[in-house]
Amino acid sequence: MAEQINHPELTVRQIDLTEDRTSDPITPDSIKADLIESSTAITYQSTNQSTGQSSDKIDKSSPKIVLATLNARYFHTSFGLRYLYANLKELQSCCEIKEFIIQTRAIDIVEQILEAKPDIVGFGVYIWNIVETTDVVSLLKVIAPEIKIILGGPEVSYETEQQAIVGYADYVLTGPADLSFYQLCKDIINETAPDRKIINSTPVALAELELPYQYYTDEDLKHRLLYVEASRGCPFKCEFCLSSLDKTSDPFELTLFLKQMEVLYQRGARNFKFIDRTFNLNINTTMQIMQFFLDRMTDDLYLHFEVVPDHLPRKLKELLTQFPEGSLQFEIGIQTFNVEVQKNISRKQNNAKSKDNLIWLKDNTNAHIHADLIFGLPGETFDTFKDSFNQLYHCRPHEIQMGILKRLKGSPIIRHTEAFDLRFNPLPPFNILSTDRVSFTTMQRINRFARYWDMIGNSGRFKYSLPHILSDKPFDDFMAITEWIFNKTGQIHKINLKKLFELLSQSVEALFPEKHQLVISKIELDYEASKLKSLFNGLNLYAVPQVETTSKNKSLKRQQRHMG
């Protein structure tokens, strides 16, 4: 909340860029030379997006457009809004971007939007902000019904008409709206807007797009995560994911992309999160991008990639070994090791090669490995998921993200609803509640496991003690710890770190007493690394009350405190 008050909106400014889109050989010197020759003028390729009713004439009164979204945290930036802004052509001068966080009250967001006196407001709608955005849009329509509201984003691109938020909007753009948002705004300004509310955006050729990277502000570069993409789409058909609807993966022109990265780098950007679904799909492209950043390596450069686990050829491995500690994070989707479940969701994965590569990455590179599992997939049982977790744990990734299956609107997973009795939460985040093989009670147990694992296993705060607590059956051991802590506290949130150290120690004493003394010595190392102010000796590390040696004369307690 405090951050949102300090940074209520984004100020967009223009940075010099070149429009050269040729495919010359890519070298650091060639990129720098092109930057020196870049021009302040930005030209736009014309697109054939207009309808017969549209006019090229722009209203001279310059109506105000606001692009808005609600991010999960201030640290996140809206990549989508910057793409829309970058492709507004002559309407850019009429537009500003306003980013908020979901914790901000709807009425305060509406007040800040209205301060801009907008005629058109476009909202980016996602699974994480649909509830809060609905509140904002409904309130905005009550206060200023004359404002034209346009919705876009994956959450409103499917099953559109059934959603409450759509009832408050004037228009909804489904699919990639990079260019169609501009056309709709122009039609509204010229009073030639379509008479239908839901407008399907046509597929976008990447070469037609103006890239958005110059619209990251200096504030973004210093304090926020920068999203970048070298490609769009995914060739795989995993049915839980919206990317399964893509026909293929299309790359951006590599020379232009790297020039954009050079601009960001020269401006001081050091934190890059690639949103490519399969970054290591085209190894030659992957190698060039990785080499580009390796040539510019600094102590604070940090790169985040999503990679497929069974495709790490030798030449890529050799390059990865050159990256220093703290410079790479790989998000690796495993989801399940169960072959039948993989078939059910149309997922192709070489399990043996995936495990070998995970182990190789951990042993031979400095990359931080974040591996994903999903519980609740069609055909998955408690035991098959346990087996997947155990296999993945023994591959020793730094983090195991235990996701719960969600019903993403438009994803093909819904075809299994009847056959596997998939029952989803009707409210966001639309998580699975039960299946024909997993009861609601079991689902709740896994939810608690996932929450405690995130606090204990993924946090890195128990790296000395946890390996001595878990055996070769880590799932069973941690499930026992999960149930012990929950039975004692009834909480999965709002457990402070000091209390968590105590609970973990107490659970080990109760469940694995033969390990307790060794674990205490390891927990002390973890506690010292945490930099908590209170003394380790002051923690209550025992589930069973310890007998203390005290003076027989209780009246002397006060005097004893002054002794020694």
XYZ file of C-alpha atoms in Angstrom:
564
model
C 0.000 0.000 0.000
C 2.728 2.460 0.905
C 4.475 1.833 -2.382
C 1.308 2.515 -4.308
C 0.892 5.864 -2.586
C 4.441 6.802 -3.492
C 4.058 5.626 -7.089
C 0.371 6.026 -7.963
C 0.918 6.106 -11.699
C 3.457 5.500 -14.407
C 4.908 8.396 -16.354
C 5.794 7.280 -19.854
C 8.548 8.967 -21.780
C 10.180 8.320 -25.127
C 13.745 7.028 -25.493
C 15.687 7.252 -28.743
C 15.529 4.067 -30.801
C 16.563 2.943 -34.233
C 14.054 1.590 -36.714
C 16.629 -0.517 -38.591
C 15.181 -4.024 -38.855
C 17.811 -5.676 -40.989
C 19.379 -9.002 -40.115
C 23.066 -8.089 -40.072
C 25.498 -10.212 -38.040
C 24.989 -9.545 -34.351
C 27.981 -8.333 -32.385
C 28.299 -5.951 -29.428
C 30.113 -3.448 -31.657
C 27.459 -3.533 -34.372
C 24.703 -2.998 -31.848
C 26.478 -0.042 -30.261
C 27.156 1.484 -33.679
C 23.480 1.263 -34.572
C 22.557 2.934 -31.312
C 24.831 5.870 -32.018
C 23.097 6.396 -35.360
C 19.558 6.074 -33.965
C 17.037 8.798 -34.585
C 14.601 10.483 -32.255
C 11.807 10.082 -34.805
C 9.556 7.040 -34.474
C 7.674 5.922 -37.567
C 4.921 3.328 -37.565
C 4.146 0.666 -40.105
C 0.612 0.983 -41.400
C -1.703 -1.925 -40.594
C -4.813 -3.144 -42.315
C -6.923 -3.189 -39.184
C -9.578 -0.633 -40.117
C -13.125 -1.460 -41.104
C -15.180 0.095 -43.837
C -16.684 2.531 -41.357
C -13.384 3.778 -39.997
C -11.862 7.131 -40.804
C -8.241 8.222 -40.634
C -9.386 11.575 -39.298
C -8.564 12.093 -35.593
C -10.720 14.300 -33.419
C -8.824 17.581 -32.977
C -10.018 17.928 -29.395
C -7.671 15.015 -28.493
C -9.807 12.942 -26.141
C -7.934 11.456 -23.192
C -7.153 7.727 -23.062
C -6.043 5.940 -19.882
C -4.520 2.470 -19.928
C -4.868 0.852 -16.512
C -4.317 -2.434 -14.746
C -3.974 -3.805 -11.225
C -0.698 -5.630 -10.622
C -0.194 -8.167 -7.856
C 2.675 -6.083 -6.449
C 4.375 -2.794 -7.226
C 7.495 -4.774 -8.199
C 5.647 -6.094 -11.249
C 5.253 -4.055 -14.423
C 2.489 -4.377 -17.001
C 4.100 -5.547 -20.215
C 0.744 -5.662 -21.996
C -0.127 -2.028 -21.359
C 3.224 -0.905 -22.695
C 2.592 -2.863 -25.892
C -0.781 -1.138 -26.315
C 0.806 2.256 -25.703
C 3.663 1.558 -28.106
C 1.174 0.818 -30.896
C -1.182 3.771 -30.381
C 0.533 5.736 -33.143
C -0.784 9.321 -33.280
C -3.008 8.673 -30.233
C -0.013 8.319 -27.909
C -0.151 12.012 -27.095
C -3.694 11.487 -25.798
C -2.794 8.516 -23.580
C -1.186 7.762 -20.238
C -0.579 4.541 -18.350
C -1.723 4.110 -14.767
C -0.688 1.014 -12.831
C -2.082 0.078 -9.451
C -1.813 -2.859 -7.074
C -4.680 -5.144 -6.106
C -4.431 -4.149 -2.440
C -5.509 -0.571 -3.224
C -9.167 0.257 -2.558
C -11.328 0.393 -5.672
C -12.646 3.851 -4.791
C -9.092 5.220 -4.542
C -8.177 3.731 -7.912
C -11.262 5.266 -9.502
C -10.384 8.650 -8.010
C -6.887 8.538 -9.517
C -8.230 7.472 -12.918
C -10.776 10.285 -12.938
C -8.071 12.841 -12.158
C -6.882 12.315 -15.754
C -10.356 13.261 -17.072
C -10.412 10.306 -19.488
C -12.873 9.661 -22.275
C -11.655 6.093 -22.797
C -10.218 3.722 -20.194
C -8.695 0.388 -21.166
C -8.205 -2.282 -18.481
C -5.904 -5.315 -18.624
C -7.770 -8.196 -16.963
C -6.027 -11.295 -15.613
C -6.843 -14.176 -13.305
C -5.064 -12.454 -10.405
C -6.962 -9.150 -10.704
C -10.410 -10.054 -12.072
C -12.186 -9.549 -8.742
C -10.576 -6.215 -7.953
C -10.883 -4.959 -11.557
C -14.596 -5.813 -11.544
C -15.005 -3.652 -8.447
C -13.141 -0.771 -10.097
C -15.032 -0.971 -13.389
C -18.447 -1.192 -11.750
C -17.691 1.793 -9.537
C -16.265 3.788 -12.433
C -19.431 3.219 -14.458
C -21.604 4.468 -11.598
C -19.588 7.646 -11.096
C -18.789 8.429 -14.742
C -21.077 6.418 -17.052
C -20.060 8.545 -20.042
C -16.528 7.079 -20.043
C -16.021 4.328 -22.592
C -14.526 1.263 -20.910
C -12.572 -1.290 -22.958
C -11.540 -4.621 -21.456
C -8.805 -6.916 -22.724
C -6.524 -9.669 -21.510
C -6.657 -13.466 -21.204
C -9.274 -13.546 -18.460
C -11.942 -11.892 -20.632
C -10.905 -13.429 -23.945
C -12.844 -16.650 -23.342
C -16.320 -17.368 -21.969
C -16.676 -13.625 -22.292
C -20.422 -13.073 -22.173
C -20.904 -14.978 -18.908
C -18.617 -12.699 -16.891
C -19.995 -10.000 -14.607
C -17.288 -7.498 -15.498
C -18.319 -7.586 -19.146
C -21.748 -6.265 -18.205
C -20.159 -3.020 -16.995
C -17.909 -2.539 -20.022
C -18.645 -0.881 -23.328
C -16.280 -3.066 -25.342
C -14.214 -6.228 -24.906
C -11.239 -7.018 -27.128
C -10.494 -10.738 -27.128
C -7.135 -12.165 -28.162
C -3.986 -10.150 -28.935
C -5.147 -6.513 -28.847
C -1.791 -4.864 -29.613
C -3.233 -3.289 -32.791
C -6.998 -3.634 -32.379
C -7.027 -1.390 -29.283
C -5.668 1.467 -31.384
C -8.276 0.898 -34.086
C -11.141 0.767 -31.606
C -10.000 3.951 -29.861
C -9.791 5.701 -33.217
C -13.285 4.504 -34.147
C -14.684 5.750 -30.829
C -13.054 9.141 -31.319
C -14.470 9.392 -34.847
C -17.907 8.246 -33.686
C -17.725 5.213 -35.970
C -17.408 2.593 -33.234
C -18.841 -0.864 -33.912
C -22.318 -1.656 -32.617
C -21.202 -4.888 -30.968
C -19.594 -5.136 -27.539
C -17.289 -8.140 -28.055
C -14.659 -7.719 -30.760
C -12.312 -10.535 -31.706
C -8.795 -9.313 -32.406
C -7.165 -10.743 -35.498
C -3.780 -12.510 -35.248
C -0.849 -10.121 -35.163
C 2.274 -10.464 -37.289
C 5.182 -9.691 -34.972
C 6.915 -7.606 -37.637
C 3.956 -5.186 -37.558
C 4.397 -4.387 -33.871
C 6.197 -1.448 -32.367
C 8.136 -2.852 -29.422
C 7.432 -1.431 -25.958
C 10.820 -1.436 -24.245
C 11.464 2.308 -24.467
C 8.394 2.856 -22.303
C 9.970 1.302 -19.244
C 10.756 4.330 -17.098
C 13.935 4.967 -15.131
C 11.886 4.159 -12.033
C 10.982 0.785 -13.553
C 14.613 0.044 -14.344
C 15.705 0.789 -10.797
C 12.961 -0.791 -8.730
C 10.806 -3.140 -10.789
C 10.934 -6.373 -12.749
C 11.261 -5.915 -16.518
C 9.429 -8.371 -18.735
C 10.858 -9.097 -22.185
C 10.034 -11.598 -24.921
C 12.150 -12.978 -27.731
C 9.247 -15.058 -29.058
C 5.517 -15.553 -28.716
C 3.550 -18.747 -28.605
C 4.308 -22.353 -27.716
C 4.432 -25.467 -29.917
C 3.419 -27.785 -27.079
C -0.178 -28.725 -26.276
C -0.271 -29.114 -22.489
C -3.985 -28.790 -21.846
C -3.832 -26.935 -18.522
C -2.166 -23.956 -20.242
C -3.646 -21.308 -22.543
C -0.485 -21.473 -24.640
C -1.689 -24.875 -25.861
C -4.034 -22.915 -28.135
C -1.040 -21.501 -30.023
C -0.140 -23.162 -33.288
C 3.581 -22.568 -32.963
C 6.241 -20.354 -31.413
C 7.086 -17.237 -33.455
C 10.367 -15.403 -32.838
C 10.881 -11.671 -32.980
C 13.581 -10.558 -35.390
C 16.698 -11.242 -33.354
C 18.838 -8.275 -34.381
C 16.094 -5.814 -33.492
C 15.362 -7.608 -30.219
C 18.996 -7.496 -29.097
C 19.216 -3.814 -30.000
C 16.285 -3.213 -27.692
C 18.023 -5.195 -24.946
C 21.152 -3.100 -25.476
C 19.125 0.084 -25.010
C 17.696 -1.215 -21.743
C 21.115 -2.400 -20.591
C 22.766 0.952 -21.372
C 20.004 2.704 -19.428
C 20.874 0.580 -16.396
C 18.476 -2.371 -16.606
C 19.882 -5.438 -14.864
C 16.806 -7.537 -14.060
C 15.275 -9.273 -17.101
C 12.436 -11.787 -16.965
C 11.838 -13.557 -20.262
C 8.213 -14.578 -20.680
C 8.913 -16.895 -23.624
C 7.117 -20.170 -22.950
C 9.957 -22.251 -24.384
C 13.111 -20.186 -24.273
C 15.392 -23.077 -25.254
C 13.263 -24.249 -28.170
C 15.567 -22.826 -30.868
C 19.036 -23.488 -29.503
C 20.857 -21.181 -31.916
C 18.677 -18.241 -30.889
C 19.017 -19.219 -27.243
C 22.799 -19.283 -27.572
C 22.956 -15.830 -29.153
C 20.781 -14.284 -26.464
C 22.702 -15.966 -23.663
C 26.037 -14.900 -25.183
C 24.743 -11.336 -25.527
C 24.181 -11.122 -21.781
C 27.309 -13.088 -20.859
C 29.368 -10.510 -22.776
C 27.802 -7.811 -20.585
C 27.929 -9.668 -17.284
C 27.999 -7.581 -14.119
C 27.603 -8.491 -10.462
C 23.965 -7.334 -10.479
C 22.776 -8.785 -13.812
C 19.919 -11.265 -13.292
C 18.150 -13.283 -16.001
C 15.001 -15.379 -15.578
C 14.038 -17.961 -18.230
C 11.382 -20.642 -18.619
C 12.968 -23.714 -20.162
C 11.832 -27.169 -21.203
C 13.759 -29.734 -19.144
C 14.539 -32.384 -21.765
C 16.238 -30.133 -24.326
C 19.707 -29.072 -23.165
C 22.226 -29.955 -25.881
C 25.932 -30.025 -25.086
C 26.821 -26.617 -26.577
C 24.143 -24.911 -24.471
C 25.363 -26.702 -21.362
C 28.895 -25.496 -22.009
C 27.668 -21.911 -22.244
C 25.564 -22.169 -19.084
C 28.578 -23.194 -17.008
C 30.119 -19.776 -17.673
C 27.419 -17.782 -15.886
C 28.375 -16.721 -12.354
C 26.387 -17.320 -9.206
C 23.304 -15.161 -8.828
C 22.895 -14.390 -12.525
C 20.475 -17.092 -13.743
C 17.116 -18.489 -12.713
C 15.461 -21.298 -14.634
C 11.784 -22.029 -14.230
C 11.381 -25.648 -15.278
C 7.924 -27.128 -15.681
C 7.784 -30.794 -14.752
C 4.098 -30.848 -13.699
C 4.048 -34.651 -13.295
C 6.291 -37.641 -13.907
C 3.303 -39.955 -14.296
C 3.125 -41.174 -17.905
C -0.640 -41.762 -17.929
C -1.361 -38.293 -16.572
C 1.008 -36.816 -19.153
C -0.999 -38.555 -21.879
C -4.265 -37.243 -20.455
C -3.071 -33.643 -20.740
C -1.248 -34.099 -24.088
C 2.127 -33.394 -22.520
C 5.232 -34.778 -24.188
C 8.197 -35.086 -21.853
C 11.195 -37.378 -21.678
C 11.190 -38.050 -17.947
C 14.591 -39.709 -17.752
C 16.305 -36.949 -19.713
C 14.466 -34.284 -17.695
C 15.735 -35.714 -14.415
C 19.262 -36.090 -15.748
C 19.268 -32.469 -16.913
C 17.929 -31.172 -13.607
C 20.699 -32.966 -11.739
C 23.290 -31.766 -14.251
C 22.152 -28.140 -13.880
C 22.365 -28.368 -10.095
C 25.827 -29.966 -10.130
C 27.470 -28.025 -12.947
C 25.961 -24.537 -13.105
C 25.198 -21.666 -10.763
C 21.613 -21.385 -11.991
C 18.837 -21.153 -9.415
C 16.430 -23.959 -10.322
C 12.709 -23.468 -9.744
C 10.833 -26.653 -10.750
C 7.040 -26.871 -10.993
C 4.543 -29.604 -10.160
C 0.757 -29.394 -10.547
C -1.649 -31.295 -8.304
C -5.167 -32.168 -9.441
C -4.469 -33.048 -13.071
C -6.872 -35.536 -14.707
C -5.941 -39.043 -13.592
C -3.592 -37.891 -10.820
C -3.956 -39.500 -7.410
C -2.458 -38.750 -4.031
C 0.044 -41.578 -4.490
C 1.067 -40.713 -8.060
C 1.645 -37.108 -7.043
C 3.667 -38.247 -4.051
C 5.838 -40.294 -6.391
C 6.393 -37.272 -8.673
C 7.334 -35.102 -5.708
C 9.812 -37.664 -4.398
C 11.454 -38.053 -7.797
C 11.720 -34.302 -8.239
C 13.064 -33.749 -4.713
C 15.900 -36.176 -5.387
C 16.844 -34.076 -8.436
C 17.662 -31.377 -5.845
C 16.192 -28.218 -7.387
C 16.435 -25.137 -5.180
C 12.647 -24.768 -5.183
C 9.715 -27.060 -5.901
C 6.680 -24.953 -6.711
C 3.588 -27.004 -5.943
C 0.809 -25.512 -8.002
C -2.847 -26.503 -7.734
C -4.637 -27.004 -11.052
C -6.667 -23.947 -12.087
C -9.427 -23.709 -14.638
C -8.078 -21.083 -17.009
C -10.874 -19.908 -19.280
C -10.304 -21.281 -22.757
C -7.805 -23.961 -21.737
C -8.518 -27.440 -23.185
C -8.338 -29.042 -19.738
C -12.075 -28.470 -19.380
C -12.739 -31.284 -21.865
C -11.929 -33.702 -19.029
C -14.480 -32.209 -16.626
C -17.081 -34.939 -16.927
C -14.807 -37.943 -17.449
C -12.693 -37.184 -14.366
C -15.384 -35.356 -12.368
C -13.275 -32.193 -12.165
C -14.852 -29.748 -9.732
C -13.425 -26.239 -9.801
C -13.906 -23.305 -7.491
C -16.428 -20.986 -9.191
C -14.538 -18.004 -7.780
C -11.020 -16.811 -8.666
C -8.450 -18.307 -8.835
C -10.735 -21.138 -10.073
C -8.652 -23.833 -8.375
C -9.560 -27.514 -8.464
C -11.567 -28.630 -5.400
C -11.871 -32.364 -6.066
C -11.687 -34.991 -8.792
C -12.894 -38.554 -9.200
C -9.649 -39.665 -7.533
C -8.920 -36.876 -5.077
C -11.433 -35.881 -2.406
C -11.904 -32.330 -1.188
C -10.329 -33.336 2.136
C -7.218 -34.636 0.380
C -7.077 -31.513 -1.757
C -7.035 -29.396 1.390
C -4.199 -31.488 2.814
C -2.150 -30.851 -0.335
C -2.976 -27.141 -0.208
C -1.565 -26.975 3.313
C 1.471 -29.044 2.276
C 2.131 -26.607 -0.573
C 1.835 -23.590 1.704
C 4.178 -24.959 4.378
C 6.600 -26.207 1.733
C 6.778 -22.701 0.331
C 7.548 -21.290 3.779
C 10.046 -23.981 4.757
C 11.294 -25.797 1.667
C 11.334 -23.011 -0.911
C 12.230 -20.034 1.252
C 15.889 -21.028 1.585
C 15.704 -20.279 5.305
C 16.099 -23.929 6.331
C 18.812 -25.075 3.933
C 20.994 -26.523 6.710
C 18.299 -28.309 8.695
C 15.790 -29.573 6.117
C 18.108 -32.150 4.453
C 18.643 -33.728 7.885
C 14.904 -33.822 8.587
C 13.681 -35.447 5.370
C 14.531 -39.047 4.526
C 14.472 -40.852 1.187
C 10.687 -40.512 1.410
C 10.493 -36.720 1.655
C 6.810 -36.406 0.797
C 5.678 -38.610 3.681
C 8.020 -36.846 6.105
C 6.905 -33.366 5.144
C 3.235 -34.321 5.090
C 3.645 -35.474 8.683
C 5.264 -32.127 9.557
C 2.468 -30.286 7.736
C -0.261 -32.036 9.683
C 1.553 -31.645 13.002
C 2.018 -27.881 12.548
C -1.547 -27.366 11.305
C -3.035 -29.392 14.150
C -1.056 -27.286 16.612
C -1.694 -23.852 15.099
C -4.701 -24.090 12.773
C -2.864 -21.586 10.573
C -1.220 -21.592 7.164
C -0.687 -17.823 7.053
C 0.608 -15.183 9.439
C 3.195 -17.404 11.101
C 6.195 -15.221 11.878
C 9.681 -16.527 11.161
C 10.720 -16.961 14.784
C 7.598 -19.026 15.456
C 8.266 -21.082 12.351
C 11.708 -22.056 13.650
C 10.109 -23.177 16.899
C 7.326 -25.137 15.189
C 9.695 -26.968 12.887
C 11.934 -28.005 15.763
C 8.970 -29.070 17.874
C 7.496 -31.124 15.030
C 10.786 -32.953 14.537
C 10.970 -33.767 18.245
C 7.424 -35.134 18.163
C 7.708 -37.036 14.873
C 11.375 -37.964 14.520
C 12.835 -37.778 18.037
C 15.989 -39.662 17.074
C 16.912 -36.770 14.736
C 16.065 -33.923 17.049
C 19.390 -33.094 18.648
C 21.240 -33.085 15.313
C 18.457 -31.021 13.744
C 18.636 -28.446 16.545
C 22.299 -27.841 15.759
C 21.402 -27.322 12.081
C 18.424 -25.117 12.896
C 20.807 -22.911 14.881
C 22.848 -22.370 11.714
C 19.676 -21.481 9.807
C 18.592 -19.146 12.589
C 21.916 -17.321 12.595
C 21.699 -16.902 8.816
C 18.214 -15.379 9.174
C 19.644 -12.369 11.082
C 16.699 -12.315 13.484
C 17.418 -10.108 16.465
C 16.287 -12.431 19.247
C 18.733 -14.984 20.652
C 18.564 -18.602 19.528
C 18.742 -19.760 23.153
C 15.467 -17.991 23.769
C 13.509 -20.155 21.314
C 11.095 -22.818 22.504
C 12.479 -25.750 20.504
C 10.746 -28.579 22.370
C 7.232 -29.925 22.015
C 7.509 -31.581 25.413
C 8.089 -29.069 28.245
C 11.643 -29.335 29.571
C 12.341 -29.710 33.266
C 14.315 -26.711 34.463
C 16.608 -26.652 37.476
C 15.331 -23.941 39.783
C 16.076 -22.772 43.278
C 13.982 -24.348 46.006
C 13.568 -20.916 47.544
C 11.289 -19.096 45.053
C 11.691 -15.902 47.035
C 15.309 -15.687 45.889
C 14.444 -15.541 42.140
C 14.833 -11.766 42.050
C 18.254 -11.937 43.721
C 19.348 -14.773 41.421
C 18.689 -12.650 38.355
C 21.378 -10.232 39.573
C 23.959 -12.990 40.067
C 26.564 -14.193 37.545
